[in-house]
């Protein structure tokens, strides 16, 4: 039995040779599945249990698939689709962290988010993207 557990990591490694394993899309599927499970427990919606089950099956199939090119293509599509929401979330995080030292606002010309340091009086700001001038109190 001791020999079995000593050999287990090597056997798992040998099993995973030529397989994709976990990637960003699988992690997203897994997280969505867990969220569906929690919502099913909280609200009792049976359909979420089935959605969670299907997502877990897809996650397992993708994880152990030997068609690495197809899985990589799916993962790249996921990364491209999730890039914009991730950037938006990271911007919100940065704005929250710097909220006491920096004031954020949108450019009226192009919608670009601009930042100025707080407590420096009224400032003339030129948008680096569209060159629109704005006077703002910091
Ligand atoms: Zn602008």
Short mmCIF file of C-alpha atoms and ligand atoms in Angstrom, two decimals:
data_model
loop_
_atom_site.label_atom_id
_atom_site.label_comp_id
_atom_site.label_asym_id
_atom_site.label_seq_id
_atom_site.Cartn_x
_atom_site.Cartn_y
_atom_site.Cartn_z
CA UNK A 1 0.00 0.00 0.00
CA UNK A 2 2.87 2.36 0.84
CA UNK A 3 4.39 1.60 -2.55
CA UNK A 4 1.06 2.44 -4.24
CA UNK A 5 0.98 5.95 -2.72
CA UNK A 6 4.66 6.48 -3.48
CA UNK A 7 4.04 5.61 -7.15
CA UNK A 8 0.75 7.53 -7.45
CA UNK A 9 2.20 10.91 -8.54
CA UNK A 10 4.22 9.20 -11.31
CA UNK A 11 1.21 7.19 -12.47
CA UNK A 12 -0.95 10.33 -12.59
CA UNK A 13 1.84 12.12 -14.46
CA UNK A 14 2.04 9.27 -16.98
CA UNK A 15 -1.76 9.35 -17.39
CA UNK A 16 -1.74 13.10 -18.08
CA UNK A 17 0.96 12.92 -20.79
CA UNK A 18 -0.56 14.26 -24.03
CA UNK A 19 -3.61 15.67 -22.24
CA UNK A 20 -4.56 19.31 -21.84
CA UNK A 21 -5.21 19.50 -18.09
CA UNK A 22 -6.73 22.57 -16.49
CA UNK A 23 -6.73 25.92 -18.29
CA UNK A 24 -8.50 29.27 -17.86
CA UNK A 25 -11.68 28.11 -19.58
CA UNK A 26 -11.88 25.02 -17.35
CA UNK A 27 -11.44 27.17 -14.25
CA UNK A 28 -14.28 29.42 -15.46
CA UNK A 29 -16.48 26.36 -16.07
CA UNK A 30 -15.64 25.01 -12.62
CA UNK A 31 -16.37 28.33 -10.88
CA UNK A 32 -19.66 28.71 -12.78
CA UNK A 33 -20.59 25.17 -11.83
CA UNK A 34 -19.92 25.83 -8.13
CA UNK A 35 -21.92 29.09 -8.29
CA UNK A 36 -24.82 27.16 -9.86
CA UNK A 37 -24.59 24.55 -7.07
CA UNK A 38 -24.67 27.23 -4.36
CA UNK A 39 -27.63 29.00 -6.01
CA UNK A 40 -29.42 25.65 -6.34
CA UNK A 41 -28.91 25.02 -2.61
CA UNK A 42 -30.04 28.55 -1.65
CA UNK A 43 -33.08 28.87 -3.92
CA UNK A 44 -33.92 25.26 -4.75
CA UNK A 45 -33.97 25.75 -8.53
CA UNK A 46 -33.44 22.18 -9.81
CA UNK A 47 -32.41 23.35 -13.27
CA UNK A 48 -29.25 24.90 -11.80
CA UNK A 49 -28.25 21.48 -10.48
CA UNK A 50 -28.44 20.07 -14.03
CA UNK A 51 -26.55 23.04 -15.47
CA UNK A 52 -23.86 22.53 -12.83
CA UNK A 53 -23.67 18.82 -13.66
CA UNK A 54 -23.31 19.47 -17.40
CA UNK A 55 -20.61 22.10 -16.78
CA UNK A 56 -18.66 19.62 -14.63
CA UNK A 57 -18.89 16.96 -17.35
CA UNK A 58 -17.66 19.45 -19.97
CA UNK A 59 -14.86 20.49 -17.60
CA UNK A 60 -13.74 16.85 -17.12
CA UNK A 61 -13.93 16.08 -20.85
CA UNK A 62 -11.85 19.17 -21.65
CA UNK A 63 -9.34 18.40 -18.89
CA UNK A 64 -8.63 14.83 -20.07
CA UNK A 65 -8.99 15.49 -23.80
CA UNK A 66 -6.05 14.54 -26.02
CA UNK A 67 -7.15 17.00 -28.75
CA UNK A 68 -4.91 19.74 -27.40
CA UNK A 69 -5.24 22.00 -30.49
CA UNK A 70 -9.04 22.17 -30.21
CA UNK A 71 -8.90 22.79 -26.45
CA UNK A 72 -6.31 25.53 -26.95
CA UNK A 73 -8.54 27.17 -29.58
CA UNK A 74 -11.49 27.12 -27.14
CA UNK A 75 -9.29 28.54 -24.39
CA UNK A 76 -8.07 31.36 -26.68
CA UNK A 77 -11.69 32.24 -27.54
CA UNK A 78 -12.49 32.35 -23.83
CA UNK A 79 -9.46 34.54 -23.09
CA UNK A 80 -10.44 36.95 -25.89
CA UNK A 81 -14.05 37.11 -24.68
CA UNK A 82 -13.11 37.63 -21.03
CA UNK A 83 -10.33 40.20 -21.61
CA UNK A 84 -12.61 43.27 -21.69
CA UNK A 85 -14.57 42.41 -18.49
CA UNK A 86 -11.26 41.62 -16.75
CA UNK A 87 -9.79 45.01 -17.77
CA UNK A 88 -12.96 46.74 -16.55
CA UNK A 89 -12.80 44.87 -13.22
CA UNK A 90 -9.08 45.66 -12.78
CA UNK A 91 -9.82 49.36 -13.49
CA UNK A 92 -12.55 49.37 -10.83
CA UNK A 93 -10.13 47.73 -8.40
CA UNK A 94 -7.45 50.33 -9.12
CA UNK A 95 -9.97 53.15 -8.74
CA UNK A 96 -11.09 51.76 -5.37
CA UNK A 97 -7.53 51.28 -4.08
CA UNK A 98 -6.48 54.83 -5.13
CA UNK A 99 -9.78 56.55 -4.22
CA UNK A 100 -8.19 58.67 -1.45
CA UNK A 101 -5.25 59.95 -3.51
CA UNK A 102 -6.64 60.11 -7.05
CA UNK A 103 -9.80 61.50 -8.62
CA UNK A 104 -11.16 59.69 -11.69
CA UNK A 105 -13.53 60.99 -14.34
CA UNK A 106 -14.49 60.34 -17.96
CA UNK A 107 -13.36 62.54 -20.83
CA UNK A 108 -16.39 64.28 -22.38
CA UNK A 109 -14.82 64.00 -25.82
CA UNK A 110 -13.99 60.30 -26.07
CA UNK A 111 -15.06 58.57 -22.85
CA UNK A 112 -11.50 57.74 -21.79
CA UNK A 113 -11.07 57.44 -18.01
CA UNK A 114 -8.70 60.15 -16.79
CA UNK A 115 -7.14 60.58 -13.36
CA UNK A 116 -5.76 63.54 -11.42
CA UNK A 117 -4.22 63.67 -7.94
CA UNK A 118 -6.60 64.87 -5.19
CA UNK A 119 -6.06 68.09 -3.24
CA UNK A 120 -4.09 70.04 -5.88
CA UNK A 121 -6.75 72.71 -6.58
CA UNK A 122 -8.36 73.36 -9.97
CA UNK A 123 -6.39 71.80 -12.80
CA UNK A 124 -6.43 72.09 -16.59
CA UNK A 125 -6.47 68.56 -17.98
CA UNK A 126 -5.80 67.64 -21.59
CA UNK A 127 -7.04 64.20 -22.63
CA UNK A 128 -4.08 62.24 -24.05
CA UNK A 129 -6.36 60.42 -26.49
CA UNK A 130 -8.48 63.19 -28.06
CA UNK A 131 -6.77 66.37 -26.74
CA UNK A 132 -10.01 67.72 -25.22
CA UNK A 133 -9.30 70.34 -22.53
CA UNK A 134 -11.21 70.26 -19.25
CA UNK A 135 -10.93 72.34 -16.04
CA UNK A 136 -11.46 70.10 -13.00
CA UNK A 137 -11.28 70.63 -9.26
CA UNK A 138 -9.09 67.91 -7.79
ZN1 LIG B 1 -10.68 62.26 -24.61
#
